[in-house]
Short mmCIF file of C-alpha atoms in Angstrom, two decimals:
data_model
loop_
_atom_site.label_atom_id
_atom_site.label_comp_id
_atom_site.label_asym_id
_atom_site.label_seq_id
_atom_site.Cartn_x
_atom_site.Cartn_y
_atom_site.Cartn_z
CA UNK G 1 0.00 0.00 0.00
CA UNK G 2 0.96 3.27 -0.79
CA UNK G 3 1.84 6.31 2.02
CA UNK G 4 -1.04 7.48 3.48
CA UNK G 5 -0.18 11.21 2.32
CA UNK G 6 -0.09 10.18 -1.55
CA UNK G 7 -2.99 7.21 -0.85
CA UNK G 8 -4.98 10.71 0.29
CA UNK G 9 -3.62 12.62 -3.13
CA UNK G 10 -4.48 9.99 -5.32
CA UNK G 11 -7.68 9.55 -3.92
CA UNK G 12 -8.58 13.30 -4.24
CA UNK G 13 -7.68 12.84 -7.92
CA UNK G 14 -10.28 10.21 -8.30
CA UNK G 15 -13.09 11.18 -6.19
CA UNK G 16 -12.83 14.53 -8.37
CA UNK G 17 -12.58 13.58 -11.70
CA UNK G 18 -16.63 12.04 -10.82
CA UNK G 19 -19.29 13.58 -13.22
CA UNK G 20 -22.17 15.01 -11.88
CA UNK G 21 -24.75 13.11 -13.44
CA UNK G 22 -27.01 15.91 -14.76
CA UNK G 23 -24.25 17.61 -16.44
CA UNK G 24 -21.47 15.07 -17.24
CA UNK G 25 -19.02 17.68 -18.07
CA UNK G 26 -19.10 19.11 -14.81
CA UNK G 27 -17.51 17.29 -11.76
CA UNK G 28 -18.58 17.39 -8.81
CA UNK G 29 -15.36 19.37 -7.75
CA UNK G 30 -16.15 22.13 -10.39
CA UNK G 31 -19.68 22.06 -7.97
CA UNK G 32 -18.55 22.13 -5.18
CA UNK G 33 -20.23 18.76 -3.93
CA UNK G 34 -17.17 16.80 -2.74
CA UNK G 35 -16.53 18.25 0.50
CA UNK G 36 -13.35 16.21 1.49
CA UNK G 37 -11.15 13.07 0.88
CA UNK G 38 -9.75 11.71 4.06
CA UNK G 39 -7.62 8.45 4.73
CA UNK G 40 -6.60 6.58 7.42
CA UNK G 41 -5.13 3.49 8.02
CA UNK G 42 -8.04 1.77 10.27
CA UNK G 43 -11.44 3.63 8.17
CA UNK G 44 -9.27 3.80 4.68
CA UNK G 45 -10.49 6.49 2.21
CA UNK G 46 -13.72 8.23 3.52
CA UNK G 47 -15.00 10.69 0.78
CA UNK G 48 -17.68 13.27 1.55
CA UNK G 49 -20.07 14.72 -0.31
CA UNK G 50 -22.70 17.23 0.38
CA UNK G 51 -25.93 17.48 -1.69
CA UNK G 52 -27.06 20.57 -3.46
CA UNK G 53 -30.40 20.68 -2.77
CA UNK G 54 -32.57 17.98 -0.05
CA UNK G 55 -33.94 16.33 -2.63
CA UNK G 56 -30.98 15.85 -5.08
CA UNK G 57 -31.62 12.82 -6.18
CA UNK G 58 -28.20 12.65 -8.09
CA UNK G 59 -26.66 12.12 -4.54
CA UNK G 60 -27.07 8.49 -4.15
CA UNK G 61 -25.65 7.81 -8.38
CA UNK G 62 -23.02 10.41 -7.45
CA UNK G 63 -21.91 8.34 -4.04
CA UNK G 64 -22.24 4.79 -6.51
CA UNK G 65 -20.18 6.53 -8.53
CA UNK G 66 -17.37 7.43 -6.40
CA UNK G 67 -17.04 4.37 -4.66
CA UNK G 68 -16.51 2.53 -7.87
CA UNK G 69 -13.93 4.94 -9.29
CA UNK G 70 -11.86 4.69 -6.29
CA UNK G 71 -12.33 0.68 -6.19
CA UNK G 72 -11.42 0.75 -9.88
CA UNK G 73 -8.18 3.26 -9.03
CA UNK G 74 -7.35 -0.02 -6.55
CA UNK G 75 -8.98 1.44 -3.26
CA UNK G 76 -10.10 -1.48 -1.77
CA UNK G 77 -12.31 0.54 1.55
CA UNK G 78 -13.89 3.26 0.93
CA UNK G 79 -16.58 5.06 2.39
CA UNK G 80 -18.95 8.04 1.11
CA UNK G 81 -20.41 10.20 3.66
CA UNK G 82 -22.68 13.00 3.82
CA UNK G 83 -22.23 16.28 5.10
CA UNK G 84 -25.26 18.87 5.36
CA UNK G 85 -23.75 21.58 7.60
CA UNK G 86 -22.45 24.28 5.72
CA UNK G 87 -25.31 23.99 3.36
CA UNK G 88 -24.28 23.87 -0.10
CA UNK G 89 -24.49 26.98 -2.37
CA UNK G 90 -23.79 28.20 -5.46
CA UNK G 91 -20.51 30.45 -4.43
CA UNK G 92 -18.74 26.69 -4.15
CA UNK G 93 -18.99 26.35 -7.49
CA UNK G 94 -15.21 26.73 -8.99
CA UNK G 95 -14.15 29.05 -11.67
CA UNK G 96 -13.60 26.45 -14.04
CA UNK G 97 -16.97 24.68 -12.99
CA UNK G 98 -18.43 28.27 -14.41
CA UNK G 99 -16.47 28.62 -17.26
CA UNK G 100 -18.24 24.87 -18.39
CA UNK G 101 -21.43 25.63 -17.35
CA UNK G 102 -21.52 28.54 -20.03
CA UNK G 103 -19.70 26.41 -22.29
CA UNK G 104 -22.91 23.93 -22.18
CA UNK G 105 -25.27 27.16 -22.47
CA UNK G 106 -26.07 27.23 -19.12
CA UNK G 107 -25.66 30.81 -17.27
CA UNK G 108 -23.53 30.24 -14.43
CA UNK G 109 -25.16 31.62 -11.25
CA UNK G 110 -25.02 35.46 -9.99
CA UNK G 111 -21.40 35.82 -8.62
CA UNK G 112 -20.58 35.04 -5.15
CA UNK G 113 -21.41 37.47 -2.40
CA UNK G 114 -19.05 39.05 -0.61
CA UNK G 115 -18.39 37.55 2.60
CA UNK G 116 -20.29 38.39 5.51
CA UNK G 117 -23.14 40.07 3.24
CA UNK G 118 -26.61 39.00 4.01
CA UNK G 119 -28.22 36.90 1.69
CA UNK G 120 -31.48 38.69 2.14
CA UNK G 121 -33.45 41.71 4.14
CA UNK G 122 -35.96 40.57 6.61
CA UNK G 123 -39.06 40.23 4.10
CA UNK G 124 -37.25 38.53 1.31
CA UNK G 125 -40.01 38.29 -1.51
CA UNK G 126 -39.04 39.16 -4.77
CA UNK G 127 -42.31 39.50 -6.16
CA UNK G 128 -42.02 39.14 -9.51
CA UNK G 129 -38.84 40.77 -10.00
CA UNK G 130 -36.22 38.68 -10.90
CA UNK G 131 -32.40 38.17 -11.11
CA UNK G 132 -30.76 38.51 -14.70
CA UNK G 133 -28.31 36.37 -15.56
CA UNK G 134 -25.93 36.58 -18.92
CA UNK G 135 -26.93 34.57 -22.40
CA UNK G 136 -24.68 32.03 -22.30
CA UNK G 137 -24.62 32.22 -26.19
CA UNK G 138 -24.60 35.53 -27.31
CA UNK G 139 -23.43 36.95 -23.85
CA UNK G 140 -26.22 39.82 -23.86
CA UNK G 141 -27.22 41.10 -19.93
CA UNK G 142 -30.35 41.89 -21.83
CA UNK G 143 -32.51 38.70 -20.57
CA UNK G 144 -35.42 38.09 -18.67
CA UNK G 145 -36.60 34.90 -16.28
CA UNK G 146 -39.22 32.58 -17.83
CA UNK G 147 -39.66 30.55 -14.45
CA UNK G 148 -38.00 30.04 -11.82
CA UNK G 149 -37.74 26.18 -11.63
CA UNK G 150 -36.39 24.32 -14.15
CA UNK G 151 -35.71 20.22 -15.61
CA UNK G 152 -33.51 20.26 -12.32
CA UNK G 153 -33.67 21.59 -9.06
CA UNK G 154 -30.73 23.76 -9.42
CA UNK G 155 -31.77 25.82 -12.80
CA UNK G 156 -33.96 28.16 -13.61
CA UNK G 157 -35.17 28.90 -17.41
CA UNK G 158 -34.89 32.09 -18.94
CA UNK G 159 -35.07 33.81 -22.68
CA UNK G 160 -32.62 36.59 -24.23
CA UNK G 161 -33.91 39.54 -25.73
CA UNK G 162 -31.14 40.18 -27.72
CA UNK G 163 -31.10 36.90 -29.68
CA UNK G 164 -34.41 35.33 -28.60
CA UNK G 165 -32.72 32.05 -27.38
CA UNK G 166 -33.80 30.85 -24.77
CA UNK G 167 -31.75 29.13 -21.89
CA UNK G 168 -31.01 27.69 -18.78
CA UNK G 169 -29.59 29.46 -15.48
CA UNK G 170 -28.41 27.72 -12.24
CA UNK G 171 -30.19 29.51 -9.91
CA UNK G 172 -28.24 31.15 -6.89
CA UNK G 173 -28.29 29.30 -3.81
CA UNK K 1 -2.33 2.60 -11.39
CA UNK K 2 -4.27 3.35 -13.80
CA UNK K 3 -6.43 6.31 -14.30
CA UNK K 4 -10.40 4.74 -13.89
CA UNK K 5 -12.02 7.57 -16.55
CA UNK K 6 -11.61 5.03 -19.50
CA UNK K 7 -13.46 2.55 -17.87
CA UNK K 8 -16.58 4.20 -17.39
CA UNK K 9 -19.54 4.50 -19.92
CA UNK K 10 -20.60 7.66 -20.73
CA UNK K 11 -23.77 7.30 -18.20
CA UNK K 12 -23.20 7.33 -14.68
CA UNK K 13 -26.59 5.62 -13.81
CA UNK K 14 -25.17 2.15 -14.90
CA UNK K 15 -23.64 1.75 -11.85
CA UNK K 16 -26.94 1.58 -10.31
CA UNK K 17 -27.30 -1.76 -11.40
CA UNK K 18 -24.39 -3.34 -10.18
CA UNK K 19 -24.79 -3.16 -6.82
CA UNK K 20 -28.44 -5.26 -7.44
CA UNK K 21 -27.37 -8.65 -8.64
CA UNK K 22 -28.90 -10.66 -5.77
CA UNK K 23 -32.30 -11.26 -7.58
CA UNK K 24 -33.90 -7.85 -5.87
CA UNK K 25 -36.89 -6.23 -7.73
CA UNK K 26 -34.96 -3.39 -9.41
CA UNK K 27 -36.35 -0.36 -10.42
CA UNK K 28 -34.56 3.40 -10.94
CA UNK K 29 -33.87 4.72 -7.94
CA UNK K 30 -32.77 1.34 -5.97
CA UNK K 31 -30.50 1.63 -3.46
CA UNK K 32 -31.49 4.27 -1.53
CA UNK K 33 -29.11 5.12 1.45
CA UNK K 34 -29.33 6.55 4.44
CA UNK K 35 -29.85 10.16 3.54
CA UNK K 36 -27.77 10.69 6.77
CA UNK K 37 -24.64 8.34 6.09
CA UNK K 38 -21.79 9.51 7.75
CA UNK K 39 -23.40 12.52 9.75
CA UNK K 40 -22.99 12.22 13.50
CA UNK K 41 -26.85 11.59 14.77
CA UNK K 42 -25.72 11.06 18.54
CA UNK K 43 -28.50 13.16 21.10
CA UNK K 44 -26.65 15.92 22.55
CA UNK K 45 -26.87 15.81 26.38
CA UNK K 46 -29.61 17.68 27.78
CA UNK K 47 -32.27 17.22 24.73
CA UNK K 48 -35.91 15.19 24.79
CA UNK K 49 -34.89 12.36 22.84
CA UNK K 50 -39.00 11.83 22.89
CA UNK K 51 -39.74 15.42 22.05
CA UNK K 52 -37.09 15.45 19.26
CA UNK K 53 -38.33 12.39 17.23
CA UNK K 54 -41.97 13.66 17.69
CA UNK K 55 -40.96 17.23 16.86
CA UNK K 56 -38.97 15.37 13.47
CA UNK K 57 -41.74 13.91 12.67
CA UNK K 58 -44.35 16.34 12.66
CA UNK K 59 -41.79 18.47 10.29
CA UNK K 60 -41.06 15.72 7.90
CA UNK K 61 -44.57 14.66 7.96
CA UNK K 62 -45.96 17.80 7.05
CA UNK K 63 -43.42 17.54 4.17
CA UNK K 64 -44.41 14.62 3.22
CA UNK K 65 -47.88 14.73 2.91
CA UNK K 66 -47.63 18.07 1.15
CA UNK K 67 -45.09 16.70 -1.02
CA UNK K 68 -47.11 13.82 -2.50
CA UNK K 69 -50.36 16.18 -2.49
CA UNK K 70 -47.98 18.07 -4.79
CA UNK K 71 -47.26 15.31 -7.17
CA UNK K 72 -50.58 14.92 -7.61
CA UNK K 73 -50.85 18.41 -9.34
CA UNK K 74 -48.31 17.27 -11.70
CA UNK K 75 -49.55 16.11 -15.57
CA UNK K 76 -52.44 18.88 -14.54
CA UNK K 77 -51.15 21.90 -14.32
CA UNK K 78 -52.04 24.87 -16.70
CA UNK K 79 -48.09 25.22 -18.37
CA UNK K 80 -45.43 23.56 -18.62
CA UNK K 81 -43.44 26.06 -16.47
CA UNK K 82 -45.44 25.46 -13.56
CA UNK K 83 -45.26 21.96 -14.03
CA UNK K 84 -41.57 21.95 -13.25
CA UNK K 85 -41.89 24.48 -10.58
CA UNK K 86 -44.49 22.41 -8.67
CA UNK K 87 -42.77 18.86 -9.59
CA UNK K 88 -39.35 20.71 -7.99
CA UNK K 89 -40.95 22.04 -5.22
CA UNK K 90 -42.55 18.74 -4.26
CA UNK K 91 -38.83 17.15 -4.91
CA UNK K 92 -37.55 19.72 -2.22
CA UNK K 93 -39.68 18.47 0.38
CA UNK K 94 -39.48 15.18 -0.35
CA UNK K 95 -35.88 15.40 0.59
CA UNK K 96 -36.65 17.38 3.58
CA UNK K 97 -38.91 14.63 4.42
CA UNK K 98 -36.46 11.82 4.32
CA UNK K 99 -33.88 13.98 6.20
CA UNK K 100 -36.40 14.66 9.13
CA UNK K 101 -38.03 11.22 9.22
CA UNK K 102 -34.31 9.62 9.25
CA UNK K 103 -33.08 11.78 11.84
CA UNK K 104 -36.61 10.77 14.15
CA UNK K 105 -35.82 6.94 12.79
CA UNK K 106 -32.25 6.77 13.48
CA UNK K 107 -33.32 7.84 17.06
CA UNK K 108 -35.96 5.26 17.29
CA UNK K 109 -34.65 2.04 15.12
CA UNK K 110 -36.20 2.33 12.19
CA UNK K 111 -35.67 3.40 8.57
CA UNK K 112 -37.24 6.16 6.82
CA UNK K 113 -38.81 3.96 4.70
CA UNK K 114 -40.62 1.68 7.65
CA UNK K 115 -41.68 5.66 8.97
CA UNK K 116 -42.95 6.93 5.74
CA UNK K 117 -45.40 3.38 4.80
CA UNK K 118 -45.88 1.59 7.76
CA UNK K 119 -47.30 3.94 10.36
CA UNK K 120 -51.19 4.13 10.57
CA UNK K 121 -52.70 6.97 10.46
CA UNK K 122 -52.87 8.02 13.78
CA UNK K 123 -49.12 8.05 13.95
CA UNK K 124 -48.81 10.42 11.21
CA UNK K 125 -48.57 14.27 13.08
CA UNK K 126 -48.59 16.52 9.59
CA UNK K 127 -51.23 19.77 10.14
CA UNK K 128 -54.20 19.26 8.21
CA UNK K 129 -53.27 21.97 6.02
CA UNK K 130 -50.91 19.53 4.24
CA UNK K 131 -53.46 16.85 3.52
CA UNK K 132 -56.32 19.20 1.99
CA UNK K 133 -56.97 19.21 -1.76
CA UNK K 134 -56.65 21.61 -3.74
CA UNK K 135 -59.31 22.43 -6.50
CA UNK K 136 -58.07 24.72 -8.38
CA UNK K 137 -54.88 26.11 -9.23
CA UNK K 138 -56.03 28.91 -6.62
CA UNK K 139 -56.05 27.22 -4.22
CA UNK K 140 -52.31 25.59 -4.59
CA UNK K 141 -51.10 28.61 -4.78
CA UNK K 142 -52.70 30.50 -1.84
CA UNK K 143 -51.56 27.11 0.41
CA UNK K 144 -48.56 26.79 -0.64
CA UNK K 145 -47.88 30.37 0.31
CA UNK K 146 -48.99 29.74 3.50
CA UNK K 147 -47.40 26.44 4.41
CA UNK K 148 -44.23 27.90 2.66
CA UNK K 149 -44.36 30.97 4.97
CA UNK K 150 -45.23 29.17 8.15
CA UNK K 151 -42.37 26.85 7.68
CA UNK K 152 -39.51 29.07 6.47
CA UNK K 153 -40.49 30.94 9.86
CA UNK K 154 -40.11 27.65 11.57
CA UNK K 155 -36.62 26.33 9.62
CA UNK K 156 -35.29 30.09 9.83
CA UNK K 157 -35.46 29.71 13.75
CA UNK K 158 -34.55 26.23 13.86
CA UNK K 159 -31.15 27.20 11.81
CA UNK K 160 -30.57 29.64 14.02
CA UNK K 161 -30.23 32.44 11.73
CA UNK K 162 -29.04 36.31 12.29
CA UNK K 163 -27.96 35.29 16.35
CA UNK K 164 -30.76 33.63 17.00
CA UNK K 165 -30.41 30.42 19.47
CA UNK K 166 -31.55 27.90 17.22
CA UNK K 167 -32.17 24.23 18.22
CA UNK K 168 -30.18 22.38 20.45
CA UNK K 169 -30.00 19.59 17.94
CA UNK K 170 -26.77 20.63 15.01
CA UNK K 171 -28.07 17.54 13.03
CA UNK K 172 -32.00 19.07 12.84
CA UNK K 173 -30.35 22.38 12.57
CA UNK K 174 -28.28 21.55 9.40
CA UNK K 175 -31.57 20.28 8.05
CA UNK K 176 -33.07 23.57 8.62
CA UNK K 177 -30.63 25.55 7.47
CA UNK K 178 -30.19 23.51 3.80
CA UNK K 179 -34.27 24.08 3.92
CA UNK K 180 -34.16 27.71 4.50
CA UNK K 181 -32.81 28.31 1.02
CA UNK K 182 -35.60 26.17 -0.80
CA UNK K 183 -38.09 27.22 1.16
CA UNK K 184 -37.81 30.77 -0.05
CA UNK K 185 -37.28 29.98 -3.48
CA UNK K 186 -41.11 28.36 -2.91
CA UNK K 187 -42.66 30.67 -1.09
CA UNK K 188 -41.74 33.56 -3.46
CA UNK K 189 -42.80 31.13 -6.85
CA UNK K 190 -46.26 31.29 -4.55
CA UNK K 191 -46.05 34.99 -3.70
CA UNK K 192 -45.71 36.02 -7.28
CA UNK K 193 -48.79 33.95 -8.79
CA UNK K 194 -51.01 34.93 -5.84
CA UNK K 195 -50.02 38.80 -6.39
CA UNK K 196 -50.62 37.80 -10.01
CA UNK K 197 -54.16 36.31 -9.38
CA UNK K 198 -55.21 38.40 -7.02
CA UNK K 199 -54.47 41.23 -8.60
CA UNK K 200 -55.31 39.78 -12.00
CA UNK K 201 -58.45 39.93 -13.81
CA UNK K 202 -61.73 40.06 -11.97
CA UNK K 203 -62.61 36.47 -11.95
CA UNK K 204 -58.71 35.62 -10.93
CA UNK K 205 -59.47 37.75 -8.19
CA UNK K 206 -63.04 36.31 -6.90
CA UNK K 207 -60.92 33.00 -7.21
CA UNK K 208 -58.05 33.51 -5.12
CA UNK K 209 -59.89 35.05 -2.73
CA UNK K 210 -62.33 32.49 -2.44
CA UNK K 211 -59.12 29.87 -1.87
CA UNK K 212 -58.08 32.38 1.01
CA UNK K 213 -61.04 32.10 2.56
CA UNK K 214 -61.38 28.69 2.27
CA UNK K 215 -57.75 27.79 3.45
CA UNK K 216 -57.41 30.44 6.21
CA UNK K 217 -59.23 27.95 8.92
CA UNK K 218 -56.68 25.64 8.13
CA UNK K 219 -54.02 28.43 9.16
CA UNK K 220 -55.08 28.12 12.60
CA UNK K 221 -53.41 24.97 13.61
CA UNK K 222 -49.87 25.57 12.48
CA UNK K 223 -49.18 28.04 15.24
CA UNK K 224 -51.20 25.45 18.74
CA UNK K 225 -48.81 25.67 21.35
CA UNK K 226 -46.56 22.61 20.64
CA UNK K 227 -44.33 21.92 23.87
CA UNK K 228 -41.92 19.38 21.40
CA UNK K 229 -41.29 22.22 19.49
CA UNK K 230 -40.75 24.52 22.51
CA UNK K 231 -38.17 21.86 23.98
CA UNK K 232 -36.24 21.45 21.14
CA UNK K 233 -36.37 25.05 20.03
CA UNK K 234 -37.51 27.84 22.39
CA UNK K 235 -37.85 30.22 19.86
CA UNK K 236 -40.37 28.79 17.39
CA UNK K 237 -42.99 30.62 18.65
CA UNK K 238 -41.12 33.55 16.67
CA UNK K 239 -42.96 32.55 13.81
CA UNK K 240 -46.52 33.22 13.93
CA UNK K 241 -45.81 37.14 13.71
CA UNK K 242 -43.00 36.54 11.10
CA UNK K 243 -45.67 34.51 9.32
CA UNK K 244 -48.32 37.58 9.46
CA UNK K 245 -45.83 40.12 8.33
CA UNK K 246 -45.16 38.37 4.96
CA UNK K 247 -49.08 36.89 4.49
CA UNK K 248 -50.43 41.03 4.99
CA UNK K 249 -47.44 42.42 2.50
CA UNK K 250 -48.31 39.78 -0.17
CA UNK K 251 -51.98 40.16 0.13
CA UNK K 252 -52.13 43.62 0.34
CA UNK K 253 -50.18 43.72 -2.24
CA UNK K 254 -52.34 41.59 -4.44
CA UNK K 255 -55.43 43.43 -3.38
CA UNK K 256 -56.92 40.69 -1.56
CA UNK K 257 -58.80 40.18 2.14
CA UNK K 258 -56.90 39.05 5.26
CA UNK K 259 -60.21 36.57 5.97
CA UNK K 260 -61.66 36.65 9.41
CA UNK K 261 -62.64 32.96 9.29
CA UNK K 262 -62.56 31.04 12.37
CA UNK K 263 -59.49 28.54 12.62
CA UNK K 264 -60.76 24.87 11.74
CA UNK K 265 -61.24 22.92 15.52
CA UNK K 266 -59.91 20.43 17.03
CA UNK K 267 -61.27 17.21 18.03
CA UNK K 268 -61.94 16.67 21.25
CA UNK K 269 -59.11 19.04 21.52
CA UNK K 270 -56.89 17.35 19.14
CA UNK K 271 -56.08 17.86 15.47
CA UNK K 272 -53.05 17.19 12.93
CA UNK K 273 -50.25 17.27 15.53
CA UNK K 274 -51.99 14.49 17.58
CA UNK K 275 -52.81 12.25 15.20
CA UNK K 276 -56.61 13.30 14.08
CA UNK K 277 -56.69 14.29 10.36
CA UNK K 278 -59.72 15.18 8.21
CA UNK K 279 -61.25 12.67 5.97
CA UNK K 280 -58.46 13.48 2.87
CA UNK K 281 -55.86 11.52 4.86
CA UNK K 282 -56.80 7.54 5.05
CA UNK K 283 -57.35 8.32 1.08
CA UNK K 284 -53.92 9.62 0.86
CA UNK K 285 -52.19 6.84 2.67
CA UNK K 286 -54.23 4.60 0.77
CA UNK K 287 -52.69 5.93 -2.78
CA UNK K 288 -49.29 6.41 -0.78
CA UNK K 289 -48.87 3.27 1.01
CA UNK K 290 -50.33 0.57 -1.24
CA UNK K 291 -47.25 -0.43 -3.14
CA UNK K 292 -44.95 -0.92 -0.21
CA UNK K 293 -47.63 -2.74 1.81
CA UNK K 294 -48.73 -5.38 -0.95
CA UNK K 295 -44.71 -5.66 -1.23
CA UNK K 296 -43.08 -5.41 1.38
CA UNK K 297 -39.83 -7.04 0.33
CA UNK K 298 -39.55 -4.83 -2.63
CA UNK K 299 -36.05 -2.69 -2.62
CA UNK K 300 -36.35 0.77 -3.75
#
């Protein structure tokens, strides 16, 4: 067996190169979803993730996943464990994970606050007035929100006025 | 050692399979796992063990029940934009649902699924507000505003937001907090179509009003004095007057009537919290419980 310190490494490597399942050219490191990759000689590698939304129902492919890369990479115990605490949110998402969302013509999400901002005032109701976000394909700000739910939890669908396309958002979190 | 990424097909759910080669009924979505894996669910000293599965329960009953009254809309709805939004919506609470009733199982021995399909109906303590259906679009609207309201207020207090104390219990508290941020995405999806209705056309209006008034008995309940809730979080109570701050700014900005309906009794002094639902319920667990009680060896 490898040192612990490059069993770790190598690990890391593994557990990050996983697709998200909803977007395969995303991992979930671009997402922000793997949380950590520990190892130790008496639990062995112990991944964790953290799901996006409660629901996410990519979680449990996402945790089949991982485990079989890492047996495959010739990990023989591993573990995937939850964490819910942070909750997840759309400022984890990595530079490169944006740069491939809009690659895929999906708007990346608003960028991330700065820190110690609140997220909202005390009555946060939008009511009707939304966030833009950028056409991923013609890169106009000039876009409005067509609902605010989308094919996954995590998106939201929108239309540009510029070029009439319309799109998908990930919605900020 | 070799790099694993050529080994892999191009879709991810394959894998699914694999681990189901011991003659299991296999369908997607087999395999479910603990929703909690890995999360420490130890009772911090000094908490209600009792109170906190009962107080878990009510909250991820009331999700559930709301959750599957929310799938029903789905295939109905008037465009396809809503259909996603209610469909995701009811997702969202679904997983708060298996969150809550895991953490309440874990405490108790038993799974989620044993929780969710093999209690009677007695043992299910959802509000009746989650079990009533809706009939017409209205009326989903105007109640989902409400329960969305009423339990953002509750999650917000329970995460222990802006200083606040918060629960006593990190593992019901990291369950709050993840639900804070879907809850408002909800509630402000409802606040926007009953602004739109009620200040729509006139018969929009007479409808949405009509759904206020018939759901506003049903408000009542959520805010009984509930001594699980006050053990495990002090501050809950908090949330009826956050709860009337948003419903009067939404309805006076749709141009509709706070009604002055009388809240919707209990029985013999008990209602949704104790067990006694209204007649919707035994036709919901019906629907919901059928396929995992004529198979009860079945893996999801």
């Amino acid at each position: 067996m490898v040192a612990p310190v490059t069993a770790r490494t190598l690990a890391y490597g593994v557990a990050a190169g996983t697709p998200d399942p909803e977007i395969p050219t995303l991992t979930i490191e671009d997402l922000g979803i793997l949380r950590g990759v520990d190892y130790s000689p008496g639990r062995g590698i112990v991944v964790t993730i953290t799901p996006t939304y409660s629901g996410c129902p990519a979680m449990r492919e996402i945790a089949a996943d991982v485990q079989a890369r890492l047996n495959r990479a010739g990990f023989e115990r591993v573990t995937v464990a939850t964490q819910l605490a942070p909750p997840w949110t759309t400022d984890w998402i990595t530079p490169e994970g944006r740069r491939k969302l809009a690659a895929v013509g999906i708007a990346p999400p608003p960028e991330a606050r700065a820190s110690g901002a609140p997220r909202r005032g005390p009555v946060p109701l939008t009511l009707g007035r939304a966030p833009s976000a950028r056409c991923p394909r013609c890169g106009s700000p000039d876009t409005r929100l067509t609902a605010q739910f989308s094919a996954t939890a995590c998106k939201s669908l929108h239309r540009c006025n510029a070029c009439g396309e319309p799109f998908e958002g990930v919605k900020a979190l | 050692m070799s790099t694993p990424e050529g080994d892999f097909g191009d879709n991810p759910y394959d894998l699914l399979a694999e681990d189901h080669d011991e003659g299991h009924r296999w369908a997607f979505g087999t395999g479910f796992t603990d929703p909690l894996e890995g999360v420490d669910t130890s009772v911090p000293d000094g908490l209600d063990p009792g109170a906190l599965v009962r107080f878990c329960l009510a909250l991820g009953d009331d999700a559930l029940i709301y959750s599957h009254r929310l799938q029903q809309w789905v295939t109905r709805l008037p465009e396809l934009e809503e259909e996603t939004a209610v469909a995701n919506i009811a997702l969202d609470l679904l997983g708060q649902a298996r969150l809550l009733l895991a953490r309440a199982g874990g405490i108790v021995g038993q799974t989620e699924d044993q929780l969710a399909f093999f209690r009677e109906e007695k043992e299910f303590r959802n509000v009746r507000l989650a079990e009533h259906a809706d009939r017409d679009f209205a009326e989903l609207v105007v109640r989902l505003l409400a329960f969305s309201t009423w339990r953002l207020a509750l999650f917000e207090r329970l995460a222990g937001a802006e200083g606040a104390p918060g629960t006593g219990d990190p593992v019901l508290a990291a369950i709050a907090a993840k639900g804070v941020n879907e809850l408002a995405y909800h509630r402000d999806y409802a606040a926007g179509w009953v602004v739109r209705l009620g200040d729509g056309t006139a018969l929009s209006h007479e409808k949405t009003q009509a759904a206020l008034d018939t759901l506003w008995p049903l408000t009542g309940e959520l805010f009984r004095p509930d001594p699980d809730a006050v053990a495990i979080a002090p501050d809950v109570t908090g949330a009826s007057a956050a709860f009337d701050a948003v419903l009067d700014t939404v309805l006076a900005t749709a141009g509709l009537d706070r009604p002055a309906a009388v809240p919707l009794a209990p029985v013999d002094g008990r209602a949704g919290r104790d067990g006694v639902h209204t007649e919707a319920m035994g036709y919901i667990l019906a629907e919901f419980q059928s396929v995992a009680r004529v198979y009860p060896d079945a893996t999801w």
